[in-house]
Amino acid sequence: MKFNSILLLSSLSAVALARPHDNACWSEKFNIPCCQTTKEVVRTTYDGIWGMENGEWCGLGTESTRPKDDIPPSPPALLDLDSVVDPAADCDISNVITGDSLAQEAPFRFGVGFNGAAVSTSTTSSKVMRELVKYQFNSFSYSNLMKPLFVLDQAGCQKNFKNGSNEIALNFTPFVDGLDYAQKNGLHIRGHVLVWHKQFPDWFFREEFDDAKEYVSEEVIYERLENYIKQYLGFVNYNYPGVVDVWDVVNEAVEVLEGKFDNSTGWYTRTITYEGDRNIWYDFVGPDYVVKTFRIARKYALPNVKLVYNDYDTFAQQPHDKTQAIIDLMHILQKEDLVDALGMQSYIQPIDPPFEENVANYDKALQRFAAEGFEIQITEFTIYATNGEDWLETQVYQYRKMMETIMKNYKNGANITSVTVFGLQDGYRFYESDSTKTRLFDHELQKKPTYEAIMEVLKAYNAEVNDESNIESDEEISVDADVDVAEDSADDDSDEE
Ligand SMILES: *[C@@H]1O[C@H](CO)[C@@H](O)[C@H](O)[C@H]1NC(C)=O
Ligand SMILES: *[C@@H]1O[C@H](CO)[C@@H](O)[C@H](O)[C@H]1NC(C)=O
Ligand SMILES: *[C@@H]1O[C@H](CO)[C@@H](O)[C@H](O)[C@H]1NC(C)=O
């Protein structure tokens, strides 16, 4: 009885204390609490002003600063999964959704890049693949379906224009199934990508969004870019808060190959694509397109969403030091608090240049990025397959070696917060004749020896860390301490990002 009334009293006083915030906590709809005591503004975005308490973001003030009539659209209809013929229906994945899990073993997020260039071929359209992914991974990205080419809606833009509106029209159908799947299963999405010189439609830069008309001015391109990013992030923030909590904001803006860069910036700004086309962003906007895009992204992203600069061959030393160019670009972005992490795509050649040389350069690049204190995400981890009969043996050796290099740097303090392998399986079942063989799961969706090699490296890392914490702790409490360490690190993973 006495116990009850104490409980009642304390819950009453909790209600009384909480009341001033009850209706006022505008940021809860973004899964971010309101600040309890701090008044210090740490960041201002389109949605509101933000502070920090105990290292976590919180909403300041009594309401959102987003105009009341500016409500992002609701999600479009989801795909009826039962209507899809699942190309993986006859794969028995019982050994893959029990036992070892990459997500559980890794001390950082472990993700996978989804293939598919339409909803009908997307990894999310297979029930079996969905089951596998949610057991083995805790993060994913789309290799295509979140790119501007798929999201920007030309007919919609033209319709708006004819009706006197400059609003950019977006189509969220290509990836809405992934948002829903991630939200329901506690997975996170790396949004990929807001601005890239490829897979960004040319009509976006032209008058009346018409392929045949002239290019618009830099000023108009900027208005369009801001409107597009505002709507894109607004839709995701509003309907799926916390799901897409990492964005590749700009992709591949650094180029060190002769004749393909403008070094007046000091960071080798790309002027020509790898294939030899002009970089349309550089041509029409100039080298500051990167900084300008990040400014827009920061304005419309929730404060707990990480903004990433993502690039390939980040470890290249020839003909110029690409690692240094990226460090220099990151410093420019950091000066304005515009970037949270560096994305290392990590496509690795197995023979030419020699693998051992690639690993050595990769190792050095990781060390240099870590020395700068950058948060690092390994975003498109792929080692290309060799042609010989021993391709699998070679691949197992090379994935092991790369993963050991990653874990060695992690152990030495490199702030690696995710590793994402690109593509789920060899011979992707949604395609008629896919011959890719770089992935961790085979055509039957079984674990390849490549998977096992990575798993062994992760387990060796965990064993080493546990051993060290045993030595450090008192014998008496070592068993308990172990359990705590394991639980803490699991919690850190889910809270941190
Ligand atoms: C045209 O714009 C008006 C005012 O913004 C809006 O109410 C109307 O629905 C639009 N019509 C079409 C066909 O988009
Ligand atoms: C590019 O600019 C950086 C920074 O100013 C400089 O250190 C480097 O030598 C330049 N590279 C070339 C090839 O001019
Ligand atoms: C890694 O980066 C995250 C996010 O910026 C930060 O919270 C964390 O403290 C960093 N960890 C280390 C070891 O620097």
Coordinates of C-alpha atoms in Angstrom, one line a residue, residues 78 109 114 124 130 133-134 137-142 146 175-190 236 239-245:
L78 CA 3.8 0.1 -51.3
R109 CA 27.3 -1.1 -38.9
F114 CA 21.0 -3.3 -53.1
T124 CA 13.5 -5.4 -51.6
R130 CA 14.5 -9.5 -47.3
V133 CA 19.3 -9.1 -45.3
K134 CA 17.6 -8.4 -42.0
F137 CA 23.0 -6.8 -42.0
N138 CA 21.8 -3.7 -40.1
S139 CA 22.2 -1.1 -42.9
F140 CA 21.7 -0.9 -46.6
S141 CA 21.9 1.5 -49.5
Y142 CA 20.5 1.5 -53.0
M146 CA 17.7 6.7 -54.6
F175 CA 12.6 3.2 -53.0
V176 CA 9.5 3.6 -50.7
D177 CA 9.4 -0.2 -50.2
G178 CA 13.0 0.0 -48.8
L179 CA 12.0 2.8 -46.4
D180 CA 9.1 0.8 -45.1
Y181 CA 11.1 -2.4 -44.8
A182 CA 13.9 -0.6 -43.0
Q183 CA 11.6 1.1 -40.6
K184 CA 9.8 -2.1 -39.7
N185 CA 12.9 -4.1 -39.1
G186 CA 15.2 -1.7 -37.4
L187 CA 17.6 -1.3 -40.3
H188 CA 19.2 2.0 -41.4
I189 CA 19.6 3.3 -44.9
R190 CA 22.7 5.1 -46.3
V236 CA 12.2 11.1 -45.7
N239 CA 7.6 10.0 -42.9
Y240 CA 10.6 7.8 -41.9
P241 CA 12.5 9.8 -39.2
G242 CA 15.8 8.2 -38.3
V243 CA 15.7 5.6 -41.1
V244 CA 17.9 7.4 -43.6
D245 CA 20.4 8.7 -41.1

